CSV table of C-alpha atoms and ligand atoms in Angstrom, one decimal:
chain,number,residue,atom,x,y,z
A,1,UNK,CA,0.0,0.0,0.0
A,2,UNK,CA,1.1,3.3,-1.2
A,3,UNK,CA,1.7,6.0,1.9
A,4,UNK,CA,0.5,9.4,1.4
A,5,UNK,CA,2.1,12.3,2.1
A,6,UNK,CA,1.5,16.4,2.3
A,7,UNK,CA,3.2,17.3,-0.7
A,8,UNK,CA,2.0,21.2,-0.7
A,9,UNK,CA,0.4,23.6,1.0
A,10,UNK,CA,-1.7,27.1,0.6
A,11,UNK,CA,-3.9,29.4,2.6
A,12,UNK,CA,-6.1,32.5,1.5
A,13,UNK,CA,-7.5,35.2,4.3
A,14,UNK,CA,-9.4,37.7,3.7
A,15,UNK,CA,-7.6,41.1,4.2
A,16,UNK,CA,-10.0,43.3,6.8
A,17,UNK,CA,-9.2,43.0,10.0
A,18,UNK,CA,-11.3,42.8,12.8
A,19,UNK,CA,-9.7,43.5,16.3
A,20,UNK,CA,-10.8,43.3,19.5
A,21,UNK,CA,-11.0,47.1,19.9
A,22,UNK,CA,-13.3,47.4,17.0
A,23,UNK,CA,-15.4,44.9,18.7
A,24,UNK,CA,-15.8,46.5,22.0
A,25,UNK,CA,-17.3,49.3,20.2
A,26,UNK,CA,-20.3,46.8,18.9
A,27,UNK,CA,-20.7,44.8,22.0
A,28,UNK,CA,-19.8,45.2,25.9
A,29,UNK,CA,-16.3,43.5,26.2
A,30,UNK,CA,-12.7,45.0,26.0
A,31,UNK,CA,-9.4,43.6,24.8
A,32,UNK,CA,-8.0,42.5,28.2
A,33,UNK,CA,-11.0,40.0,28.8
A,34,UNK,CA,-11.0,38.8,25.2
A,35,UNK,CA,-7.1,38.3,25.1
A,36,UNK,CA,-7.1,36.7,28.6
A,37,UNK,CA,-10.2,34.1,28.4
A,38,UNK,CA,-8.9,33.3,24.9
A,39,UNK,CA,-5.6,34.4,23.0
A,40,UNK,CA,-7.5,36.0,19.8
A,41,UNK,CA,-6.2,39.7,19.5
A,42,UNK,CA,-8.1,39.9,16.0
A,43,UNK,CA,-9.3,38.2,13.2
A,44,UNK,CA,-10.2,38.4,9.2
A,45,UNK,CA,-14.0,38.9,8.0
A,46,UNK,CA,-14.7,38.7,4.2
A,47,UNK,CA,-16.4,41.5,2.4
A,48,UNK,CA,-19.8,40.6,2.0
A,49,UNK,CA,-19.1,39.9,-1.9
A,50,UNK,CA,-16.3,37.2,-1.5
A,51,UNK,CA,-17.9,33.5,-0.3
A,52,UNK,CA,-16.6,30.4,1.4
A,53,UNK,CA,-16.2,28.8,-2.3
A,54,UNK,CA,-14.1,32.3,-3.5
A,55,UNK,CA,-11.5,31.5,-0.3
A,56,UNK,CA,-10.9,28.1,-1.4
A,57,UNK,CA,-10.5,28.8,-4.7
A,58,UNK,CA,-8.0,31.0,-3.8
A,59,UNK,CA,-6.2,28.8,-1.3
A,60,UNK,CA,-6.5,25.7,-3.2
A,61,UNK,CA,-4.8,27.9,-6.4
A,62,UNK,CA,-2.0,28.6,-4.0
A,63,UNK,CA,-1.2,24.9,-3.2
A,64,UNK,CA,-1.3,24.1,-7.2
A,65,UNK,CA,1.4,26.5,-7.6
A,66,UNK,CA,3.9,25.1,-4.4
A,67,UNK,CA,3.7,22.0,-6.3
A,68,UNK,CA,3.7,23.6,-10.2
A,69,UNK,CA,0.9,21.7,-11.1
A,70,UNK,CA,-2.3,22.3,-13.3
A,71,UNK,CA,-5.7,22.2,-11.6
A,72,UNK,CA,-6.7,19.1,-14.2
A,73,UNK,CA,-4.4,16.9,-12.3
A,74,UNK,CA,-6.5,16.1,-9.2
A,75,UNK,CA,-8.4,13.1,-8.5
A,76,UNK,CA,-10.6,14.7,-6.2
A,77,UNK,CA,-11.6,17.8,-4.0
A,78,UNK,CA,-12.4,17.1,0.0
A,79,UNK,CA,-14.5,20.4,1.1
A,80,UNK,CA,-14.4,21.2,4.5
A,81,UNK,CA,-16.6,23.5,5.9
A,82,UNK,CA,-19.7,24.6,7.9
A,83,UNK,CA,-20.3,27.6,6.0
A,84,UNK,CA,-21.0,26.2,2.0
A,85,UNK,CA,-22.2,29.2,-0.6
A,86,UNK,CA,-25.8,27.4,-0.5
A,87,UNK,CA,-26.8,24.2,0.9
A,88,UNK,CA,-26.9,22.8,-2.9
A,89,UNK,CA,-25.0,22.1,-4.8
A,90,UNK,CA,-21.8,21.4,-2.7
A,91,UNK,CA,-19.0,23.9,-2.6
A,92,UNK,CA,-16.2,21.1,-3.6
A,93,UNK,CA,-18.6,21.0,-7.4
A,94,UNK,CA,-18.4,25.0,-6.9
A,95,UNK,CA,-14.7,24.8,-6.3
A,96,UNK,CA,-14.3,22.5,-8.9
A,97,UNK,CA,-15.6,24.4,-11.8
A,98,UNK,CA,-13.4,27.6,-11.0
A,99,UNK,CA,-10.7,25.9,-10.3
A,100,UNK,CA,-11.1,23.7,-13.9
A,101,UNK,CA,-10.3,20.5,-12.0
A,102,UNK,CA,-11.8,18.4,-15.1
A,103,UNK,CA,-10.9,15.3,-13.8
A,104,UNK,CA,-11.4,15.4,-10.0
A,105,UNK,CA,-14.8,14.4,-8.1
A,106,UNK,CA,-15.6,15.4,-4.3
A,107,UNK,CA,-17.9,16.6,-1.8
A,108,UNK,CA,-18.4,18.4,0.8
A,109,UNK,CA,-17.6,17.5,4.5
A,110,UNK,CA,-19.1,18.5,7.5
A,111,UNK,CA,-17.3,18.4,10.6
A,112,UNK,CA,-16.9,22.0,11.7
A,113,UNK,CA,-13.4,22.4,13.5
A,114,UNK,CA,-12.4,19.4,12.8
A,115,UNK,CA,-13.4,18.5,9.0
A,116,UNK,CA,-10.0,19.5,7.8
A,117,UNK,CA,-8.5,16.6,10.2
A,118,UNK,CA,-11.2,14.4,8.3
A,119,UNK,CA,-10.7,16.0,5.5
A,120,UNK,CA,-6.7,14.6,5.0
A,121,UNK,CA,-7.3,11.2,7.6
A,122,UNK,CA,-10.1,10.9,4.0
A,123,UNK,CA,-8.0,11.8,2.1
A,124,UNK,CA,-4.9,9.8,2.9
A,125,UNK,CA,-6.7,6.7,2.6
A,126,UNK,CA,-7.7,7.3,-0.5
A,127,UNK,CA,-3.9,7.9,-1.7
A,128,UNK,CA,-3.1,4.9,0.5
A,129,UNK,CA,-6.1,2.7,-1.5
A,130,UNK,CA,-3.8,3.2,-4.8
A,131,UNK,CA,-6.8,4.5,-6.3
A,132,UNK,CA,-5.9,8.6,-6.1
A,133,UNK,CA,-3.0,9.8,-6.4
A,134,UNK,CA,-3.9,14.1,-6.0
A,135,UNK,CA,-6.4,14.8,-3.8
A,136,UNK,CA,-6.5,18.3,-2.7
A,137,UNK,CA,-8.1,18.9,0.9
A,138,UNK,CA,-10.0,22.4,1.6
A,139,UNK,CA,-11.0,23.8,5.2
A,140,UNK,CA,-12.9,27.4,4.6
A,141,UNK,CA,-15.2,29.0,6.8
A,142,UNK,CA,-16.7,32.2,6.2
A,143,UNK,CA,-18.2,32.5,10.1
A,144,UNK,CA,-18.4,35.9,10.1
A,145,UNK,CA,-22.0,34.7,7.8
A,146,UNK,CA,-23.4,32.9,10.4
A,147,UNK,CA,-22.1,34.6,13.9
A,148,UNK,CA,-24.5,37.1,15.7
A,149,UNK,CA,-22.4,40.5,16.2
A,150,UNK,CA,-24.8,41.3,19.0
A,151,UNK,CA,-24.0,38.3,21.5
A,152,UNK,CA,-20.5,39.2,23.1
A,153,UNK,CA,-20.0,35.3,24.2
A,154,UNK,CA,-19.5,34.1,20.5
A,155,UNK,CA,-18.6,37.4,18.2
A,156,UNK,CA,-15.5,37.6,19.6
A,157,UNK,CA,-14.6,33.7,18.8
A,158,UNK,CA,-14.7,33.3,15.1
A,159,UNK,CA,-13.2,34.7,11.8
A,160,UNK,CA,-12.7,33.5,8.3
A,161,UNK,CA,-9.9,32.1,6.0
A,162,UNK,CA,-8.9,29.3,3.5
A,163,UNK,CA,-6.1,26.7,3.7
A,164,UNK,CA,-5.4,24.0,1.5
A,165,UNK,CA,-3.0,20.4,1.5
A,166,UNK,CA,-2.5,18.5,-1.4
A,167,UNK,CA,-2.3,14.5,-0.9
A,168,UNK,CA,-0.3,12.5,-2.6
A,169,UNK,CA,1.8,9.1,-2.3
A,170,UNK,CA,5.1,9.5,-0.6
A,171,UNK,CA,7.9,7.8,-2.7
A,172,UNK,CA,9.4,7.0,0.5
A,173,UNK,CA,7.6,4.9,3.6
A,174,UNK,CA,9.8,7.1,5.8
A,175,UNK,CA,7.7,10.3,5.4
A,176,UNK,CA,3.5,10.8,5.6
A,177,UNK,CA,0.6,9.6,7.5
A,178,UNK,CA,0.9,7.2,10.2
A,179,UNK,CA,-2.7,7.0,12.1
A,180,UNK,CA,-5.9,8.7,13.1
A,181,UNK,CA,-8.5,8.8,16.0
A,182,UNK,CA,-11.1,10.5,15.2
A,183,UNK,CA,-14.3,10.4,17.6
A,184,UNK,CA,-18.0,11.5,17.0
A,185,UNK,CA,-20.2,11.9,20.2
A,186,UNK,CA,-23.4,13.4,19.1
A,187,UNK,CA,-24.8,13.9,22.9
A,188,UNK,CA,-22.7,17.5,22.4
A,189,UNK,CA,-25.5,18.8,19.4
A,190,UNK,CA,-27.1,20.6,21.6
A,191,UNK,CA,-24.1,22.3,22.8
A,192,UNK,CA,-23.5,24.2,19.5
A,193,UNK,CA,-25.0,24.3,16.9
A,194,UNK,CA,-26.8,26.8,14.0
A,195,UNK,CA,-30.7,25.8,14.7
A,196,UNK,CA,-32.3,27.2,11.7
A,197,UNK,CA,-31.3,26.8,7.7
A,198,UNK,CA,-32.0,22.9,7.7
A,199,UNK,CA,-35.1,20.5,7.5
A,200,UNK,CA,-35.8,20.7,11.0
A,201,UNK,CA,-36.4,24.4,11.1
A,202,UNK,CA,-36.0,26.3,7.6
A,203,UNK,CA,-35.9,29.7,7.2
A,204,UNK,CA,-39.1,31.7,8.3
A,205,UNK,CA,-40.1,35.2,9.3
A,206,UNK,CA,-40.2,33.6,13.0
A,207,UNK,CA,-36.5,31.6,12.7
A,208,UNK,CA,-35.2,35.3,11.5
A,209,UNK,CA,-36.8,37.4,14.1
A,210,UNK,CA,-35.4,35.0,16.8
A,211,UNK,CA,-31.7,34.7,15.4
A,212,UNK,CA,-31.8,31.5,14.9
A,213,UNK,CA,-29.6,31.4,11.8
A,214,UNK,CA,-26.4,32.2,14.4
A,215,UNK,CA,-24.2,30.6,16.1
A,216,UNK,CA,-25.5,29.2,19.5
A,217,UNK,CA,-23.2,27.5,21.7
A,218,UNK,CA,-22.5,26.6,25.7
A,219,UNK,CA,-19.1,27.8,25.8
A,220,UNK,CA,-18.0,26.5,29.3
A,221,UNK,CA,-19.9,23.1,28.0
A,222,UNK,CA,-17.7,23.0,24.9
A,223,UNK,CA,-14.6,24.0,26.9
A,224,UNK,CA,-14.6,21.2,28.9
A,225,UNK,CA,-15.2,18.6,26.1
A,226,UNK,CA,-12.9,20.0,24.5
A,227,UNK,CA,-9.9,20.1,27.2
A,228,UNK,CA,-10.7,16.4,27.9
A,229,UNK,CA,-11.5,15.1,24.9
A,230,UNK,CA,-7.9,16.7,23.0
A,231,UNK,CA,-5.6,15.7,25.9
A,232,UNK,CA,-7.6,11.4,26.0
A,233,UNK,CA,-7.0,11.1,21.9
A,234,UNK,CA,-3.6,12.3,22.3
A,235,UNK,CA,-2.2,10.7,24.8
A,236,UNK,CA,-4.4,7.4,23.3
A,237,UNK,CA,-2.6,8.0,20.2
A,238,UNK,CA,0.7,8.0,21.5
A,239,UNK,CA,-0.1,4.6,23.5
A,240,UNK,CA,-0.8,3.1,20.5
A,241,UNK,CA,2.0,4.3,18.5
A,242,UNK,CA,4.2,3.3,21.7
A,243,UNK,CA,5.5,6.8,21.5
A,244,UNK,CA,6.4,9.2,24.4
A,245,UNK,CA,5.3,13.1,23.9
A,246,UNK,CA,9.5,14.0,23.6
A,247,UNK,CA,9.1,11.9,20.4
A,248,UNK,CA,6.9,14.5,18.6
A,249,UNK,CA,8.1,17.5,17.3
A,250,UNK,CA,5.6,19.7,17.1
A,251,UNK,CA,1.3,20.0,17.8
A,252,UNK,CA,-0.7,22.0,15.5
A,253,UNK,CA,-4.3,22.1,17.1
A,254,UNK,CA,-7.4,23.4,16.1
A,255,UNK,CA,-7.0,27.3,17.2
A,256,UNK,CA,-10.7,28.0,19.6
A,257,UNK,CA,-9.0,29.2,22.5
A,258,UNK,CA,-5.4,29.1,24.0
A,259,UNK,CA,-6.3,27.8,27.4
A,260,UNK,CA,-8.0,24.6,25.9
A,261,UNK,CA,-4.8,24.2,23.8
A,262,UNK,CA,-2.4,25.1,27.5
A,263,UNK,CA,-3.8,22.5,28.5
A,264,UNK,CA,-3.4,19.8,26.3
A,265,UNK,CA,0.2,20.6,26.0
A,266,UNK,CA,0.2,20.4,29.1
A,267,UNK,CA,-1.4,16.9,30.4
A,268,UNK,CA,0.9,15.7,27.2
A,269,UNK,CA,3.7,17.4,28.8
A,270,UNK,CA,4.9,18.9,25.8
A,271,UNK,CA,6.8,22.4,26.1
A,272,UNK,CA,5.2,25.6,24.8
A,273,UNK,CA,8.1,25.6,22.0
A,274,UNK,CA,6.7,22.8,20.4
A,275,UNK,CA,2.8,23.8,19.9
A,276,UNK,CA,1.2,26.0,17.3
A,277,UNK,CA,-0.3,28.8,18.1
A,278,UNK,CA,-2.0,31.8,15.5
A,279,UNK,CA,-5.0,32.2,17.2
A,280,UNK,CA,-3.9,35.6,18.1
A,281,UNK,CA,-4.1,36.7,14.5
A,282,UNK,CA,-6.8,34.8,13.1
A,283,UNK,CA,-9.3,33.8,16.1
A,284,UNK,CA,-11.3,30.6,15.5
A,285,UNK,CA,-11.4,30.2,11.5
A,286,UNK,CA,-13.5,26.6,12.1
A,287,UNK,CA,-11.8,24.1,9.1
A,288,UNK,CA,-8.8,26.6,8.0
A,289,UNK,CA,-7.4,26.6,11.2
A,290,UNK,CA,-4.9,23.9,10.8
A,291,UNK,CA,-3.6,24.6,7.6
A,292,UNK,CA,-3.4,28.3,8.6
A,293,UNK,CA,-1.5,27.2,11.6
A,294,UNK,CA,0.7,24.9,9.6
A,295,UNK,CA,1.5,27.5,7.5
A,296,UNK,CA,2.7,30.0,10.6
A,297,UNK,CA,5.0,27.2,11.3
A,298,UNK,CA,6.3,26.4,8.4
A,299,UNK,CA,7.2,30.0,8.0
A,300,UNK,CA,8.6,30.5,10.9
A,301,UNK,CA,10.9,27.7,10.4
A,302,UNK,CA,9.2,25.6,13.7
A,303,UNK,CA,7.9,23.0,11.2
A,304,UNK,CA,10.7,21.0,9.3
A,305,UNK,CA,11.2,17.6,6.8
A,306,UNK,CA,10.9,14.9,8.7
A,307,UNK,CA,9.4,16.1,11.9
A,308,UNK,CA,6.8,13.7,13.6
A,309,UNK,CA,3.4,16.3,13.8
A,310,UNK,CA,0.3,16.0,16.1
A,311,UNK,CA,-2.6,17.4,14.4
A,312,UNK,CA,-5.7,17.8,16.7
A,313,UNK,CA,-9.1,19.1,16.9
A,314,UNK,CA,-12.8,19.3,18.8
A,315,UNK,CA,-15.7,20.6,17.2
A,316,UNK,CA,-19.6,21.0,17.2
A,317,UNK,CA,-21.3,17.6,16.8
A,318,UNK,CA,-19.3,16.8,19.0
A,319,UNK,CA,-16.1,15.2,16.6
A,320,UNK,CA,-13.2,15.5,17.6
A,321,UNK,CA,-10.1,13.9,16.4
A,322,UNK,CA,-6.1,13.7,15.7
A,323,UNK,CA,-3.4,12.5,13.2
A,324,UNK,CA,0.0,11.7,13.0
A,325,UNK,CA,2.1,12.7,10.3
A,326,UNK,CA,6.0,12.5,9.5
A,327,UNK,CA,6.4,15.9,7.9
A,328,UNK,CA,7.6,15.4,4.2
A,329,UNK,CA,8.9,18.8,2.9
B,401,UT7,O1,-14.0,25.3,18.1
B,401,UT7,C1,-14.7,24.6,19.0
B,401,UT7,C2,-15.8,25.3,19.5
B,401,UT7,N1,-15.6,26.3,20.5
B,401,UT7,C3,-14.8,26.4,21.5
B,401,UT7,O2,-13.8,25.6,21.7
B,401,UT7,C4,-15.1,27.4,22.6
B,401,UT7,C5,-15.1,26.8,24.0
B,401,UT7,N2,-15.4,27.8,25.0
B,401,UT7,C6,-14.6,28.9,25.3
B,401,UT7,O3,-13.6,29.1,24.6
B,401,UT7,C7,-15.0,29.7,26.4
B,401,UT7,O4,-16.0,29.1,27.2
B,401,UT7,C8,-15.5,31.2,26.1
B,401,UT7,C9,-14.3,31.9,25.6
B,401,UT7,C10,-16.6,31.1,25.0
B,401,UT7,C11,-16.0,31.9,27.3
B,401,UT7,O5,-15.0,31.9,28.3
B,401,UT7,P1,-15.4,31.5,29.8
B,401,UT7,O6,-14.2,31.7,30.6
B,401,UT7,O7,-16.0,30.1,29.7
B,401,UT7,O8,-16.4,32.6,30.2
B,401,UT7,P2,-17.9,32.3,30.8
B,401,UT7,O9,-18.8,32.0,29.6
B,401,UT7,O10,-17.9,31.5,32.0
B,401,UT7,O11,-18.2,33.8,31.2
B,401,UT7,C12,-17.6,34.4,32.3
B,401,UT7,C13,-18.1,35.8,32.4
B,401,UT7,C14,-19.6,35.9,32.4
B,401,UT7,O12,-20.0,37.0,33.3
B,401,UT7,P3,-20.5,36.7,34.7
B,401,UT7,O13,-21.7,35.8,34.5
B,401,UT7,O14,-19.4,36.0,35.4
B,401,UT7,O15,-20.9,38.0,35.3
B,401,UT7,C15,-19.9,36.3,31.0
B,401,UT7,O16,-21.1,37.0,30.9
B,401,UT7,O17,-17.6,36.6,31.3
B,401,UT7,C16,-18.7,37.2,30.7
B,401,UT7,N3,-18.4,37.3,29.3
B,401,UT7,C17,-17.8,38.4,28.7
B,401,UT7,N4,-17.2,39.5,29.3
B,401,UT7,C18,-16.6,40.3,28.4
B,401,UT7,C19,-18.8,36.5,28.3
B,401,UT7,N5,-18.3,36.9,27.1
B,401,UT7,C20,-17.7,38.1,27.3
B,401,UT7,C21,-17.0,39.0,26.5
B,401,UT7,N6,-16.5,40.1,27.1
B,401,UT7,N7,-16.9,38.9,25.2
């Protein structure tokens, strides 16, 4: 069985900024509580002419040009996202067509913060099947859509962005992906969630009127799922790799909140040095915050060939998940 590897990378944002500031003069908070309870100084917010399909068009672009190759190449396009440009067709066909991917198939994936770790743990099978050999894996999130800029305890949270990874085999077995845990637990639905759009409720004067096409969540719910549930697949993962937390060089986690991601590191025992964290710049971006995160650290020169990577996430549903990977360029 052929291994797969990342073999490229690419991320879009959008370029206004939103800081914390700016949001103090919309809602009661301030800067000192925002950057304390979670990290996120600021965060991007589209214009309300650019869509979740227009950010991965533009990441997934960038990754085609790391790699110099033509958009008619790939075998298929993974979608991951919460925010899609309508609920039909899918934003992978969307993505497809403007990209002129000719040959590739895909969908759409549903996962919130962590469909992009689904998105490549999907993905590498596929490569690893023999059957694919390019399959290019999108998180994008245009939250800034769907977040009610009148309720303090989740504007403050989210922003948007694009990243991309292209999946392909890895001529050597030394280098690629190595395992997965990922988790559902739907008992955490009711914890967040957007309760109108969908069968169950669709749009109406009265879903409208009660803002019911936001963001709802229990954040101090989700905060504790998610400091358990990040640091039990981890340290699971390294059982069953019979690996010790000095043998991994570097965690990129899901960027929500910097005190869910202290802690992790910190059960694992793994020094500040060797965890990723952007959250500062780009708050909670849903499925692009791992490639964007990735991208920070390869830039920054924390992120090298050959270095063993813990990617991990917790989301709305609940999922939550994590993947090794020996870091191949
Ligand atoms: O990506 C996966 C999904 N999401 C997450 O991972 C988010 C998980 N949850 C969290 O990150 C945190 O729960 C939050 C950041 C959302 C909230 O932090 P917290 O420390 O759990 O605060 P809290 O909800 O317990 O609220 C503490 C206080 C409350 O005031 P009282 O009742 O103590 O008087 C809130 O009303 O802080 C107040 N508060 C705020 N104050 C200033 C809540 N939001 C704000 C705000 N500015 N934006």
């Amino acid at each position: 069985m052929p291994k797969a590897k990342i073999s490229a990378l690419g991320c879009f944002v959008p370029p206004r900024v939103l800081t914390n500031d700016d949001l103090s003069q919309m809602v009661e908070t301030n800067d000192a509580w925002i950057v304390d309870r979670t990290g996120i100084r600021e965060r991007h917010i589209a214009d309300l002419n650019i869509a979740t399909s227009d950010m991965a068009v533009a990441a997934a672009r960038e990754t085609l040009k790391q790699r110099g190759i033509e958009a008619n190449t790939l075998d298929a396009i993974l979608l991951c996202t919460v925010t899609p440009d309508m609920l039909f067709p899918s934003t992978a066909c969307l993505v497809q067509n403007q990209l002129g991917a000719g040959g590739a198939w895909g969908f759409d994936l549903v996962a919130a913060c962590s469909g992009f770790l689904y998105g490549i743990t999907v993905a590498a099978h596929l490569v690893s099947a023999g059957t694919h050999r390019k399959v290019l894996v999108i998180g994008a999130d245009t939250m800034s859509r769907i977040i009610d800029y009148t309720d303090r305890a989740t504007c403050i949270l989210f922003g948007d962005g694009a990243g991309a990874f292209l999946i392909e085999p890895s001529e050597s077995d030394q280098f690629g992906f190595i395992g997965q845990l990922n988790e559902i637990d739907g008992s955490g639905a009711p914890f967040l969630n957007m309760p109108a759009g969908g069968s169950r409720l669709p749009a109406s004067a009265e879903t409208v009127a009660q803002r019911q096409h936001y963001v709802k969540q229990e954040g101090q719910q989700v905060f504790k799922f998610a400091v358990r549930k990040m640091a039990e697949l981890c340290e699971k993962m390294l059982r069953t790799h019979g690996l010790t937390a000095s043998d991994i060089d570097l965690m990129i986690p899901h960027q929500a909140n910097k005190r869910i991601i202290a802690a992790t590191a910190e059960r694992l025992g793994l020094p500040n040095e060797k965890v990723i964290l952007n959250l500062d710049k780009y708050g909670n971006t849903t499925a692009a915050t791992i490639p964007l995160a990735t991208q920070d650290a390869l830039a920054t020169g924390k992120l090298k060939k050959g270095d063993l990577v813990l990617f991990c996430a917790v989301g709305a549903g609940y999922t939550a998940g994590v993947n090794l990977w020996r870091w191949a360029f």
